[in-house]
N, C-alpha and C. Protein backbone atom coordinates (compact mmCIF):
# COMPACT_ATOMS: atom_id res chain seq x y z
N CYS A 1 3.61 14.41 68.38
CA CYS A 1 2.41 14.06 67.44
C CYS A 1 1.70 12.57 67.14
N ARG A 2 0.47 12.96 67.07
CA ARG A 2 -0.81 11.97 67.45
C ARG A 2 -0.31 10.35 66.95
N LYS A 3 0.79 10.33 66.06
CA LYS A 3 0.93 9.05 65.83
C LYS A 3 1.93 8.48 66.55
N ASP A 4 3.19 8.92 67.16
CA ASP A 4 3.99 8.50 67.95
C ASP A 4 3.02 8.51 69.07
N ILE A 5 1.73 9.03 69.73
CA ILE A 5 1.76 7.94 70.90
C ILE A 5 0.95 7.19 70.34
N VAL A 6 0.35 6.89 68.98
CA VAL A 6 -0.54 5.73 68.91
C VAL A 6 0.57 4.81 69.10
N LYS A 7 1.36 4.82 68.19
CA LYS A 7 2.82 4.16 68.23
C LYS A 7 3.31 3.45 69.45
N ASP A 8 3.35 4.41 70.66
CA ASP A 8 3.71 4.07 71.83
C ASP A 8 2.59 2.65 72.59
N PHE A 9 1.84 3.06 72.15
CA PHE A 9 0.26 2.04 72.33
C PHE A 9 0.78 0.76 71.83
N THR A 10 0.80 0.67 70.59
CA THR A 10 0.60 -0.72 69.86
C THR A 10 1.86 -1.27 69.90
N SER A 11 3.09 -0.60 70.26
CA SER A 11 4.54 -1.00 70.55
C SER A 11 4.55 -1.85 71.33
N ARG A 12 3.66 -1.41 72.54
CA ARG A 12 3.77 -2.19 73.94
C ARG A 12 2.90 -3.67 74.04
N GLY A 13 2.09 -3.42 73.01
CA GLY A 13 0.66 -4.66 72.76
C GLY A 13 -0.30 -3.91 73.56
N LEU A 14 -0.49 -2.58 73.77
CA LEU A 14 -2.15 -2.27 74.48
C LEU A 14 -2.82 -1.51 73.41
N ASP A 15 -4.07 -1.55 73.38
CA ASP A 15 -4.57 -0.84 72.42
C ASP A 15 -4.91 0.61 72.46
N PRO A 16 -4.42 1.15 71.47
CA PRO A 16 -4.48 2.82 71.33
C PRO A 16 -5.69 3.07 71.86
N PRO A 17 -5.59 4.61 72.49
CA PRO A 17 -6.60 5.35 72.81
C PRO A 17 -7.92 5.49 71.58
N LEU A 18 -8.63 5.93 72.21
CA LEU A 18 -10.10 5.96 70.88
C LEU A 18 -10.03 7.71 70.31
N HIS A 19 -9.36 8.55 71.56
CA HIS A 19 -9.27 9.99 70.92
C HIS A 19 -8.15 10.34 71.58
N LEU A 20 -7.22 11.49 70.66
CA LEU A 20 -6.68 12.11 71.63
C LEU A 20 -7.08 13.70 70.85
N ILE A 21 -7.32 14.34 72.39
CA ILE A 21 -7.37 15.57 72.40
C ILE A 21 -6.08 16.49 73.21
N GLU A 22 -5.97 17.44 72.12
CA GLU A 22 -4.63 18.40 72.47
C GLU A 22 -4.98 19.19 72.50
N GLY A 23 -4.29 19.65 73.88
CA GLY A 23 -5.05 21.49 74.10
C GLY A 23 -4.75 22.16 75.45
N ASP A 24 -5.59 22.71 76.16
CA ASP A 24 -5.27 23.37 77.11
C ASP A 24 -6.49 23.40 78.15
N ALA A 25 -6.68 22.26 78.85
CA ALA A 25 -7.90 21.82 79.78
C ALA A 25 -8.61 23.22 80.55
N ASN A 26 -7.83 24.60 80.27
CA ASN A 26 -8.54 25.75 80.87
C ASN A 26 -9.29 26.24 79.85
N ASP A 27 -9.29 26.04 78.72
CA ASP A 27 -10.26 25.87 77.79
C ASP A 27 -11.16 25.32 77.74
N ALA A 28 -12.51 25.89 77.97
CA ALA A 28 -13.86 25.25 78.17
C ALA A 28 -13.77 24.44 76.57
N SER A 29 -13.58 25.35 75.28
CA SER A 29 -13.85 24.11 74.13
C SER A 29 -12.66 22.97 74.23
N ILE A 30 -11.82 22.75 74.71
CA ILE A 30 -10.95 21.81 74.47
C ILE A 30 -11.66 20.88 75.80
N ARG A 31 -12.18 21.06 76.74
CA ARG A 31 -12.74 19.85 77.56
C ARG A 31 -14.32 19.49 77.39
N ASN A 32 -15.23 20.52 76.44
CA ASN A 32 -16.33 20.27 75.85
C ASN A 32 -15.79 19.01 74.79
N ALA A 33 -14.99 19.47 73.89
CA ALA A 33 -14.22 18.31 72.86
C ALA A 33 -13.98 17.03 73.44
N ALA A 34 -13.30 17.35 74.41
CA ALA A 34 -12.95 15.89 75.27
C ALA A 34 -13.92 14.62 75.99
N ARG A 35 -15.36 15.68 76.60
CA ARG A 35 -16.03 15.32 76.74
C ARG A 35 -17.15 14.69 75.77
N GLU A 36 -16.89 15.22 74.73
CA GLU A 36 -17.92 14.74 73.15
C GLU A 36 -17.58 13.34 73.39
N ALA A 37 -15.79 13.42 72.71
CA ALA A 37 -15.13 12.05 72.72
C ALA A 37 -15.49 10.65 73.41
N ILE A 38 -16.04 11.00 74.53
CA ILE A 38 -16.05 10.30 75.60
C ILE A 38 -17.99 9.84 75.93
N GLY A 39 -18.43 10.52 74.78
CA GLY A 39 -19.89 10.71 75.02
C GLY A 39 -20.78 10.99 76.20
N ASN A 40 -20.21 12.51 76.54
CA ASN A 40 -20.40 13.37 76.95
C ASN A 40 -20.81 13.11 79.10
N ASN A 41 -19.65 11.90 79.31
CA ASN A 41 -19.60 11.18 80.49
C ASN A 41 -18.87 11.97 81.03
N ALA A 42 -18.38 11.96 82.61
CA ALA A 42 -17.10 12.23 83.35
C ALA A 42 -16.10 11.67 83.43
N PHE A 43 -14.81 12.24 83.29
CA PHE A 43 -13.99 11.68 82.92
C PHE A 43 -13.48 10.54 84.55
N ASP A 44 -12.76 9.14 84.06
CA ASP A 44 -12.33 8.63 85.26
C ASP A 44 -11.17 9.41 85.62
N VAL A 45 -10.11 9.92 84.99
CA VAL A 45 -9.05 10.56 85.47
C VAL A 45 -8.61 11.45 84.84
N ILE A 46 -7.88 12.61 85.40
CA ILE A 46 -7.24 13.67 84.40
C ILE A 46 -6.14 13.73 85.20
N ILE A 47 -5.12 13.74 83.72
CA ILE A 47 -3.74 13.98 84.66
C ILE A 47 -2.43 15.22 83.90
N SER A 48 -2.29 15.90 84.81
CA SER A 48 -2.01 17.00 84.28
C SER A 48 -0.38 17.36 84.58
N ASP A 49 0.51 17.62 83.72
CA ASP A 49 2.24 17.50 83.73
C ASP A 49 2.81 19.16 83.27
N PRO A 50 2.54 20.22 84.09
CA PRO A 50 2.88 21.31 83.05
C PRO A 50 4.06 21.07 82.62
N PRO A 51 4.45 21.69 81.62
CA PRO A 51 5.87 22.12 81.48
C PRO A 51 7.12 22.98 82.18
N TYR A 52 7.41 21.88 82.57
CA TYR A 52 8.80 22.98 83.59
C TYR A 52 9.21 24.21 82.99
N GLY A 53 9.33 24.88 83.95
CA GLY A 53 9.82 26.34 83.40
C GLY A 53 8.62 27.38 83.06
N ILE A 54 7.64 27.14 82.87
CA ILE A 54 6.09 27.40 82.24
C ILE A 54 5.47 28.35 83.50
N ARG A 55 4.97 26.96 84.60
CA ARG A 55 4.38 27.65 86.12
C ARG A 55 5.36 28.61 86.60
N GLU A 56 6.52 28.62 86.22
CA GLU A 56 7.35 29.68 87.01
C GLU A 56 6.95 31.32 86.46
N SER A 57 6.73 31.00 85.16
CA SER A 57 6.67 32.32 84.46
C SER A 57 4.84 32.76 84.19
N LEU A 58 3.73 31.51 84.69
CA LEU A 58 2.57 31.80 85.15
C LEU A 58 2.32 33.03 85.72
N VAL A 59 1.35 33.83 85.57
CA VAL A 59 0.70 34.47 87.07
C VAL A 59 -0.22 33.35 87.65
N SER A 60 -1.05 32.92 87.27
CA SER A 60 -1.67 31.66 87.65
C SER A 60 -0.67 30.32 87.88
N ASN A 61 -1.82 29.65 88.68
CA ASN A 61 -0.71 28.44 89.76
C ASN A 61 -1.91 27.40 88.45
N PRO A 62 -1.12 26.14 87.51
CA PRO A 62 -1.43 25.65 86.89
C PRO A 62 -2.83 24.50 87.63
N THR A 63 -2.39 24.35 89.03
CA THR A 63 -2.94 23.13 89.80
C THR A 63 -3.85 23.93 90.54
N GLN A 64 -3.71 25.39 91.16
CA GLN A 64 -4.91 26.01 91.26
C GLN A 64 -6.14 25.82 90.19
N ASP A 65 -5.44 26.43 89.02
CA ASP A 65 -6.66 26.46 87.87
C ASP A 65 -6.97 25.23 87.70
N LEU A 66 -6.66 24.01 87.63
CA LEU A 66 -7.87 22.62 87.39
C LEU A 66 -8.57 22.44 88.66
N PHE A 67 -8.39 22.91 89.77
CA PHE A 67 -9.29 22.77 90.94
C PHE A 67 -10.39 23.49 90.56
N ASP A 68 -9.83 25.05 90.25
CA ASP A 68 -11.21 25.56 89.94
C ASP A 68 -11.73 25.57 88.60
N MET A 69 -11.59 24.77 87.70
CA MET A 69 -11.97 24.24 86.60
C MET A 69 -12.82 23.13 87.10
N ILE A 70 -12.50 22.39 88.19
CA ILE A 70 -13.53 20.93 88.28
C ILE A 70 -14.34 21.40 89.20
N SER A 71 -14.20 22.95 90.11
CA SER A 71 -15.26 22.98 91.11
C SER A 71 -16.58 23.71 90.10
N SER A 72 -16.04 24.76 89.19
CA SER A 72 -17.04 25.36 88.15
C SER A 72 -17.84 24.42 87.14
N ASP A 73 -16.97 23.16 86.79
CA ASP A 73 -17.85 22.40 86.22
C ASP A 73 -19.02 21.29 86.67
N ARG A 74 -19.07 21.58 88.32
CA ARG A 74 -19.98 20.57 88.90
C ARG A 74 -21.34 20.92 89.01
N ASP A 75 -21.31 22.18 88.37
CA ASP A 75 -22.26 22.96 88.51
C ASP A 75 -23.24 22.23 86.93
N LYS A 76 -22.33 21.99 85.96
CA LYS A 76 -22.53 22.07 84.71
C LYS A 76 -22.87 20.63 84.52
N GLY A 77 -22.30 19.75 85.14
CA GLY A 77 -22.00 18.24 84.72
C GLY A 77 -20.73 18.19 85.46
N ARG A 78 -20.78 16.54 86.33
CA ARG A 78 -19.10 16.68 86.78
C ARG A 78 -18.31 16.42 85.76
N LEU A 79 -16.86 17.00 86.00
CA LEU A 79 -15.90 16.69 84.79
C LEU A 79 -15.09 15.47 85.52
N LEU A 80 -15.21 14.78 86.80
CA LEU A 80 -14.62 13.64 87.33
C LEU A 80 -15.48 12.85 87.55
N LYS A 81 -15.62 11.45 87.46
CA LYS A 81 -16.65 10.73 87.75
C LYS A 81 -16.46 10.39 89.74
N VAL A 82 -17.39 9.93 90.10
CA VAL A 82 -17.06 10.22 91.87
C VAL A 82 -16.31 8.59 91.88
N GLY A 83 -15.44 8.74 92.17
CA GLY A 83 -14.22 7.82 92.79
C GLY A 83 -13.37 8.40 91.90
N GLY A 84 -13.47 9.10 90.65
CA GLY A 84 -12.11 9.65 89.63
C GLY A 84 -11.04 10.08 90.26
N ARG A 85 -9.68 10.30 89.92
CA ARG A 85 -8.62 10.66 90.04
C ARG A 85 -8.04 11.88 89.21
N LEU A 86 -7.58 12.75 90.16
CA LEU A 86 -6.83 14.09 89.78
C LEU A 86 -5.26 13.98 89.78
N VAL A 87 -4.60 13.86 88.53
CA VAL A 87 -2.97 13.74 88.91
C VAL A 87 -2.40 14.38 88.57
N ILE A 88 -1.57 14.89 89.22
CA ILE A 88 -0.62 16.31 88.96
C ILE A 88 0.88 16.29 89.48
N PHE A 89 1.47 16.79 88.38
CA PHE A 89 2.68 16.71 88.55
C PHE A 89 3.21 18.38 89.15
N VAL A 90 3.86 18.44 90.35
CA VAL A 90 4.50 19.39 90.48
C VAL A 90 5.20 19.92 90.92
N PRO A 91 6.05 20.85 89.82
CA PRO A 91 7.79 20.89 89.87
C PRO A 91 8.06 22.17 91.30
N CYS A 92 8.89 21.77 91.93
CA CYS A 92 8.50 22.50 93.12
C CYS A 92 10.58 22.49 93.47
N SER A 93 11.16 24.09 93.70
CA SER A 93 12.03 24.43 93.95
C SER A 93 12.39 24.09 95.30
N LYS A 94 13.90 24.25 95.49
CA LYS A 94 14.43 23.91 96.92
C LYS A 94 13.80 24.92 97.47
N ASP A 95 13.62 25.82 96.95
CA ASP A 95 13.10 27.43 98.31
C ASP A 95 12.08 27.13 98.58
N GLU A 96 11.05 26.42 98.14
CA GLU A 96 9.39 26.29 98.22
C GLU A 96 8.86 25.18 99.20
N GLU A 97 7.71 25.19 99.55
CA GLU A 97 7.19 23.75 99.95
C GLU A 97 6.22 23.81 99.74
N ILE A 98 5.84 22.34 99.58
CA ILE A 98 4.90 21.84 98.43
C ILE A 98 3.62 22.40 99.07
N SER A 99 3.46 22.39 100.20
CA SER A 99 2.14 22.80 100.79
C SER A 99 1.79 24.39 100.47
N ASP A 100 2.51 25.13 99.97
CA ASP A 100 2.56 26.25 99.20
C ASP A 100 1.70 26.14 98.21
N LEU A 101 2.28 25.37 97.27
CA LEU A 101 2.02 25.18 95.79
C LEU A 101 0.70 24.53 95.76
N LEU A 102 -0.34 24.16 96.80
CA LEU A 102 -1.42 22.91 96.43
C LEU A 102 -2.37 23.72 97.32
N PRO A 103 -3.47 23.28 96.59
CA PRO A 103 -4.95 23.81 97.05
C PRO A 103 -5.06 23.93 98.41
N ASN A 104 -5.83 24.80 99.39
CA ASN A 104 -6.03 24.49 100.88
C ASN A 104 -7.07 23.64 101.33
N ASP A 105 -7.41 22.91 102.29
CA ASP A 105 -8.56 22.28 102.75
C ASP A 105 -10.51 22.91 102.21
N ASP A 106 -10.63 23.99 102.22
CA ASP A 106 -11.71 24.48 101.99
C ASP A 106 -11.87 24.51 100.19
N GLU A 107 -10.50 24.44 99.66
CA GLU A 107 -10.45 24.16 98.18
C GLU A 107 -10.49 23.27 97.71
N HIS A 108 -10.31 21.89 98.49
CA HIS A 108 -10.53 20.35 98.34
C HIS A 108 -11.55 20.14 98.19
N LYS A 109 -12.67 20.93 99.06
CA LYS A 109 -14.19 20.68 99.66
C LYS A 109 -14.97 21.47 98.56
N LYS A 110 -14.52 22.49 98.11
CA LYS A 110 -15.39 23.32 96.97
C LYS A 110 -15.00 22.35 95.91
N ALA A 111 -13.83 22.01 95.46
CA ALA A 111 -14.09 20.63 93.94
C ALA A 111 -14.30 19.40 94.62
N GLY A 112 -14.42 18.89 95.67
CA GLY A 112 -14.79 17.60 96.10
C GLY A 112 -14.04 16.62 95.85
N LEU A 113 -12.71 17.26 96.21
CA LEU A 113 -11.34 16.45 96.15
C LEU A 113 -10.98 16.44 97.34
N ARG A 114 -10.44 14.84 97.36
CA ARG A 114 -9.37 14.23 98.61
C ARG A 114 -8.21 13.72 98.28
N LEU A 115 -7.50 14.64 98.74
CA LEU A 115 -6.12 14.05 98.59
C LEU A 115 -5.54 12.70 98.87
N VAL A 116 -5.08 11.96 98.43
CA VAL A 116 -4.54 10.39 98.55
C VAL A 116 -3.37 10.34 98.28
N VAL A 117 -2.38 10.87 97.46
CA VAL A 117 -1.16 10.74 97.18
C VAL A 117 -0.31 11.99 96.93
N LYS A 118 0.69 11.93 98.11
CA LYS A 118 1.92 13.06 97.72
C LYS A 118 3.12 12.59 97.33
N GLN A 119 3.53 11.96 96.54
CA GLN A 119 5.25 11.61 96.54
C GLN A 119 6.14 12.45 95.63
N ARG A 120 7.30 12.52 96.60
CA ARG A 120 8.77 13.56 95.78
C ARG A 120 9.54 12.69 94.95
N GLN A 121 9.83 13.04 93.65
CA GLN A 121 10.64 12.74 93.21
C GLN A 121 11.54 14.09 92.79
N GLN A 122 13.28 13.58 93.25
CA GLN A 122 14.21 14.85 93.45
C GLN A 122 14.77 14.59 92.03
N LEU A 123 15.09 15.86 90.74
CA LEU A 123 15.16 15.93 89.88
C LEU A 123 16.70 16.22 89.74
N ASN A 124 16.93 17.41 90.56
CA ASN A 124 18.66 17.90 90.16
C ASN A 124 18.94 18.58 91.80
N ASP A 125 19.68 18.96 92.07
CA ASP A 125 20.25 19.59 93.39
C ASP A 125 18.92 20.51 93.98
N SER A 126 18.50 20.97 92.26
CA SER A 126 17.48 22.58 93.41
C SER A 126 15.90 22.49 92.83
N LEU A 127 15.82 21.34 92.13
CA LEU A 127 14.36 20.91 91.50
C LEU A 127 13.77 19.16 91.86
N SER A 128 12.65 19.69 92.43
CA SER A 128 11.76 18.35 92.48
C SER A 128 10.60 18.87 91.84
N ARG A 129 9.63 17.36 91.72
CA ARG A 129 8.73 17.26 91.26
C ARG A 129 8.08 16.30 92.06
N TRP A 130 6.65 16.56 92.60
CA TRP A 130 5.62 15.76 93.15
C TRP A 130 4.43 15.60 92.48
N LEU A 131 4.89 14.26 92.94
CA LEU A 131 3.33 13.44 92.08
C LEU A 131 2.24 13.50 93.17
N VAL A 132 1.03 13.99 92.86
CA VAL A 132 -0.36 14.79 93.56
C VAL A 132 -1.47 14.48 92.89
N ALA A 133 -1.78 13.08 94.09
CA ALA A 133 -3.41 12.67 93.12
C ALA A 133 -4.40 12.57 94.22
N TYR A 134 -5.40 13.09 93.83
CA TYR A 134 -7.02 13.58 94.77
C TYR A 134 -8.02 12.36 94.16
N GLU A 135 -8.69 12.33 94.83
CA GLU A 135 -9.85 11.44 94.43
C GLU A 135 -11.21 12.56 94.98
N CYS A 136 -12.10 11.87 93.77
CA CYS A 136 -13.32 12.46 93.41
C CYS A 136 -14.02 11.96 94.27
């Protein structure tokens, strides 16, 4: 609920966000609405934390989808500012390698992103999540 999000900010003495856009960033209309909310400029940061269990049931990879989205939007105007960050939380089971879940070097170049942080957080015996940050 949007009021709860604003309350989170105000209860901590922080200025609430000017706009909250809820939806799937893979939807161009959501991205356009978000850009309009910030004066059609590029974003400083994009943060993605896909719901656990959903990644495993998807045909596509949410991390790869974000890279593809950033790559395709480079021709239409940058989605991320130069120096901006893409921060992704990537769930990883004990049978997976994080490197298999992330885009490869060619995809980094195509999207104009450089890996800057990769940090693991163990959630339980069989699941961890990785905080992965890229710079544009």
